[in-house]
Coordinates of C-alpha atoms in Angstrom, one line a residue:
X29 CA -0.1 -0.1 -0.4
X30 CA 1.4 3.3 -0.9
X31 CA 0.3 6.6 0.9
X32 CA -1.6 8.6 -0.5
X33 CA 0.0 11.5 -3.2
X34 CA 1.6 14.9 -1.4
X35 CA 1.4 12.9 1.7
X36 CA 4.3 10.2 3.2
X37 CA 4.8 7.0 5.5
X38 CA 5.2 7.3 9.1
X39 CA 9.2 6.4 9.6
X40 CA 8.0 3.5 11.9
X41 CA 4.8 2.0 12.8
X42 CA 4.2 -0.5 15.5
X43 CA 1.0 -2.7 15.5
X44 CA 0.8 -3.8 19.1
X45 CA -2.6 -6.1 20.5
X46 CA -3.9 -5.4 23.8
X47 CA -2.6 -7.7 26.8
X48 CA -4.3 -10.4 27.5
X49 CA -7.7 -9.6 29.4
X50 CA -10.2 -10.7 31.9
X51 CA -12.9 -11.4 28.9
X52 CA -10.4 -13.8 26.9
X53 CA -10.6 -15.1 30.2
X54 CA -14.0 -15.4 31.9
X55 CA -14.0 -16.8 27.8
X56 CA -11.7 -19.8 28.2
X57 CA -13.6 -20.8 31.3
X58 CA -16.8 -20.9 29.8
X59 CA -15.7 -23.1 26.9
X60 CA -14.5 -25.2 29.4
X61 CA -17.7 -25.5 30.9
X62 CA -19.3 -26.1 27.4
X63 CA -21.6 -23.0 28.4
X64 CA -23.4 -21.0 25.9
X65 CA -22.8 -17.2 26.5
X66 CA -19.6 -16.6 28.4
X67 CA -20.3 -14.7 31.8
X68 CA -18.4 -10.9 31.6
X69 CA -20.5 -8.3 34.0
X70 CA -19.1 -6.1 32.0
X71 CA -19.4 -4.3 29.0
X72 CA -17.1 -5.9 26.1
X73 CA -15.8 -2.0 25.9
X74 CA -15.0 -1.8 29.9
X75 CA -13.1 -5.3 30.3
X76 CA -10.4 -4.5 31.6
X77 CA -7.0 -6.4 31.6
X78 CA -5.8 -9.6 33.5
X79 CA -3.1 -9.4 36.4
X80 CA -1.1 -11.6 34.0
X81 CA -2.2 -8.4 31.1
X82 CA -0.8 -5.7 33.2
X83 CA 2.2 -7.7 33.6
X84 CA 2.9 -8.1 29.5
X85 CA 2.0 -4.1 29.0
X86 CA 4.9 -3.3 31.3
X87 CA 7.0 -5.9 30.0
X88 CA 6.3 -4.6 26.5
X89 CA 6.6 -0.7 28.0
X90 CA 10.2 -1.8 29.2
X91 CA 11.3 -2.5 25.4
X92 CA 10.1 0.1 24.4
X93 CA 12.5 2.2 26.9
X94 CA 15.7 0.7 26.0
X95 CA 14.7 1.6 22.8
X96 CA 17.5 4.8 21.6
X97 CA 16.4 7.9 21.8
X98 CA 15.9 8.3 17.9
X99 CA 13.8 5.2 17.6
X100 CA 11.3 5.6 20.3
X101 CA 8.0 6.2 19.5
X102 CA 6.7 10.4 18.5
X103 CA 2.8 9.0 18.1
X104 CA 0.8 6.7 20.3
X105 CA -2.3 5.5 19.6
X106 CA -5.3 3.6 20.7
X107 CA -8.5 2.0 20.5
X108 CA -10.7 3.2 23.2
X109 CA -11.2 0.0 24.9
X110 CA -10.4 -0.3 28.3
X111 CA -8.1 -3.4 27.7
X112 CA -6.4 -1.0 25.1
X113 CA -5.8 2.4 26.8
X114 CA -4.5 0.3 29.7
X115 CA -2.5 -1.5 27.7
X116 CA -0.6 2.0 26.6
X117 CA -1.3 3.3 29.6
X118 CA 1.1 0.7 31.5
X119 CA 3.1 0.3 28.6
X120 CA 4.0 4.4 27.9
X121 CA 4.9 4.6 32.1
X122 CA 7.0 1.6 32.1
X123 CA 8.9 3.4 29.3
X124 CA 9.5 5.7 31.1
X125 CA 7.8 8.2 28.7
X126 CA 5.5 11.0 29.8
X127 CA 2.3 12.3 28.9
X128 CA 4.0 15.2 27.0
X129 CA 6.6 13.1 25.7
X130 CA 4.4 10.5 24.2
X131 CA 0.8 11.8 24.1
X132 CA -2.3 9.0 23.8
X133 CA -4.9 9.7 20.9
X134 CA -7.5 7.5 21.7
X135 CA -10.0 6.7 18.3
X136 CA -12.7 5.0 18.3
X137 CA -11.2 3.4 14.6
X138 CA -9.2 1.5 16.8
X139 CA -12.2 -0.5 18.8
X140 CA -12.5 -3.9 18.3
X141 CA -14.1 -6.0 15.2
X142 CA -18.2 -5.4 16.7
X143 CA -20.6 -8.7 16.6
X144 CA -23.9 -7.7 17.4
X145 CA -26.3 -11.0 18.0
X146 CA -22.8 -12.6 18.1
X147 CA -21.9 -10.7 21.2
X148 CA -21.4 -13.3 24.4
X149 CA -22.0 -15.8 23.0
X150 CA -20.0 -19.6 22.0
X151 CA -18.8 -21.7 20.0
X152 CA -21.5 -23.7 21.0
X153 CA -24.4 -21.0 21.8
X154 CA -23.7 -19.8 18.2
X155 CA -24.4 -23.0 17.4
X156 CA -28.0 -23.3 19.7
X157 CA -29.0 -19.7 19.2
X158 CA -28.0 -19.1 15.4
X159 CA -27.0 -22.6 13.9
X160 CA -27.8 -20.0 10.2
X161 CA -25.8 -17.8 11.7
X162 CA -23.2 -20.1 11.7
X163 CA -24.3 -21.5 8.3
X164 CA -23.9 -18.7 6.9
X165 CA -20.7 -17.8 8.0
X166 CA -19.4 -21.2 7.1
X167 CA -20.9 -20.6 3.3
X168 CA -19.3 -16.8 3.0
X169 CA -16.0 -17.0 5.4
X170 CA -15.3 -14.5 7.5
X171 CA -13.9 -12.2 5.5
X172 CA -17.3 -11.3 4.5
X173 CA -19.7 -12.4 7.0
X174 CA -21.1 -10.0 8.8
X175 CA -23.7 -10.9 12.1
X176 CA -26.6 -9.0 12.3
X177 CA -25.9 -5.9 13.7
X178 CA -22.1 -6.4 13.8
X179 CA -19.3 -6.3 11.3
X180 CA -17.3 -8.4 8.6
X181 CA -13.3 -7.6 8.5
X182 CA -14.2 -5.6 5.1
X183 CA -16.0 -3.3 7.8
X184 CA -12.8 -3.2 10.0
X185 CA -10.7 -3.1 7.2
X186 CA -12.9 0.4 5.5
X187 CA -12.6 2.6 8.7
X188 CA -8.8 1.8 9.5
X189 CA -7.9 2.7 5.9
X190 CA -9.3 6.1 7.0
X191 CA -6.9 5.7 9.6
X192 CA -3.7 5.0 7.9
X193 CA -4.5 7.8 5.3
X194 CA -5.0 10.0 8.6
X195 CA -1.5 9.1 10.1
X196 CA 0.2 9.4 6.5
X197 CA -1.4 13.3 6.8
X198 CA -1.1 14.1 9.9
X199 CA 2.4 12.1 11.4
X200 CA 4.4 11.3 7.8
X201 CA 7.8 11.0 8.6
X202 CA 7.3 10.2 12.9
X203 CA 7.6 6.9 14.7
X204 CA 3.8 6.3 15.1
X205 CA 2.7 3.4 17.8
X206 CA -0.8 1.3 17.7
X207 CA -2.2 -0.5 20.1
X208 CA -5.8 -1.9 19.2
X209 CA -6.8 -5.9 18.7
X210 CA -6.4 -9.0 17.1
X211 CA -8.4 -8.0 14.2
X212 CA -7.1 -5.1 14.0
X213 CA -3.1 -6.2 14.1
X214 CA -4.2 -8.3 10.6
X215 CA -6.7 -6.0 9.4
X216 CA -3.2 -3.8 9.1
X217 CA -1.3 -6.3 8.0
X218 CA -4.2 -6.6 5.5
X219 CA -3.7 -3.0 4.1
X220 CA 0.3 -2.2 4.8
X221 CA 1.4 -5.1 3.7
X222 CA -1.1 -5.6 0.4
X223 CA -2.7 -9.0 1.1
X224 CA -5.4 -11.0 -0.3
X225 CA -8.6 -12.2 1.3
X226 CA -6.7 -15.3 1.2
X227 CA -3.7 -14.6 2.3
X228 CA -4.6 -13.2 5.3
X229 CA -7.4 -15.6 5.9
X230 CA -4.1 -18.1 5.9
X231 CA -2.2 -16.0 7.9
X232 CA -5.2 -16.0 10.6
X233 CA -5.1 -19.5 10.1
X234 CA -1.7 -20.1 11.1
X235 CA -2.8 -18.7 15.3
X236 CA -4.0 -16.2 16.9
X237 CA -2.0 -12.8 17.5
X238 CA 0.1 -12.9 21.3
X239 CA -1.2 -10.6 23.3
X240 CA 1.3 -7.9 23.3
X241 CA 2.9 -9.3 20.1
X242 CA 5.0 -7.1 17.9
X243 CA 4.1 -6.3 14.3
X244 CA 6.1 -3.5 13.2
X245 CA 7.4 -1.3 9.6
X246 CA 10.4 0.8 8.7
X247 CA 9.8 3.3 5.6
X248 CA 12.2 2.2 2.7
X249 CA 12.7 5.2 0.9
X250 CA 13.7 3.2 -2.3
X251 CA 10.5 1.6 -2.5
X252 CA 8.8 4.7 -1.2
X253 CA 6.6 2.2 0.7
X254 CA 6.7 0.3 4.4
X255 CA 8.7 -2.7 4.9
X256 CA 8.0 -5.1 7.4
X257 CA 10.3 -5.8 10.3
X258 CA 9.5 -8.0 13.5
X259 CA 5.9 -10.2 12.9
X260 CA 4.0 -11.2 16.2
X261 CA 7.2 -10.3 18.0
X262 CA 6.8 -11.6 21.8
X263 CA 10.3 -11.6 23.2
X264 CA 9.9 -8.7 25.7
X265 CA 7.8 -10.9 27.5
X266 CA 10.0 -13.4 27.8
X267 CA 12.7 -11.8 28.5
X268 CA 9.9 -10.2 31.5
X269 CA 9.5 -13.7 32.7
X270 CA 5.2 -12.7 31.2
X271 CA 4.0 -15.8 30.1
X272 CA 2.9 -15.1 26.6
X273 CA -1.1 -15.7 25.7
X274 CA -2.9 -15.9 22.3
X275 CA -6.3 -16.3 23.1
X276 CA -8.7 -14.6 20.6
X277 CA -10.6 -11.9 21.9
X278 CA -14.2 -12.6 24.3
X279 CA -16.6 -11.3 22.6
X280 CA -17.8 -14.1 20.2
X281 CA -15.9 -17.8 20.4
X282 CA -15.2 -18.4 17.3
X283 CA -12.2 -16.0 16.3
X284 CA -13.8 -12.7 14.4

């Protein structure tokens, strides 16, 4: 993907999935028990990090803090969901960056994919309550399937096109750190790496995006494009002794 005419790519683009959330833990418990509904008291928007998720965010923050000064982020963009905002703030604090040095900018285009009527249902719950939707999703495929009241991957990609245009317009030449969700990471990769449906779904089938995993891109002036540097990088977590987790977000049990 090339930057719009008259604008410039950021020098570095990091894309990070939030740390493990309380919703991830609740989802695992519901699936293990064969329950139809995930037991979460909060709205998905308000679901916080688990204690492990907080450790993961701090571990990643220490890694960012150890980067040379001329390699550190200039801009921090974040989903409005609590688990993403907590990850961004803990990361910034652990890195030793002040609010003045790295202002947190919340952008609703980075929100989680919306699941509509499938919200909070496990795989068993979806098959039990909406068997026709389960069949339709299997036929259409997750890239194009849109549950009632929810979004397809294409819908998410549409809003991310707008976000990337803003990044090139307002933050060209800067180092931009984005904190979002699993689908956000994959759909950003789809755009930046110029992938097609089969390529991104093949990546998705290989495994979930790790919590606090980093994918990053560096600007290549020779090709006037962003080039892949890191993909789902989790070494900072392992070095800090924070377990790596790869659970899907808990709004709906099938991988979104």
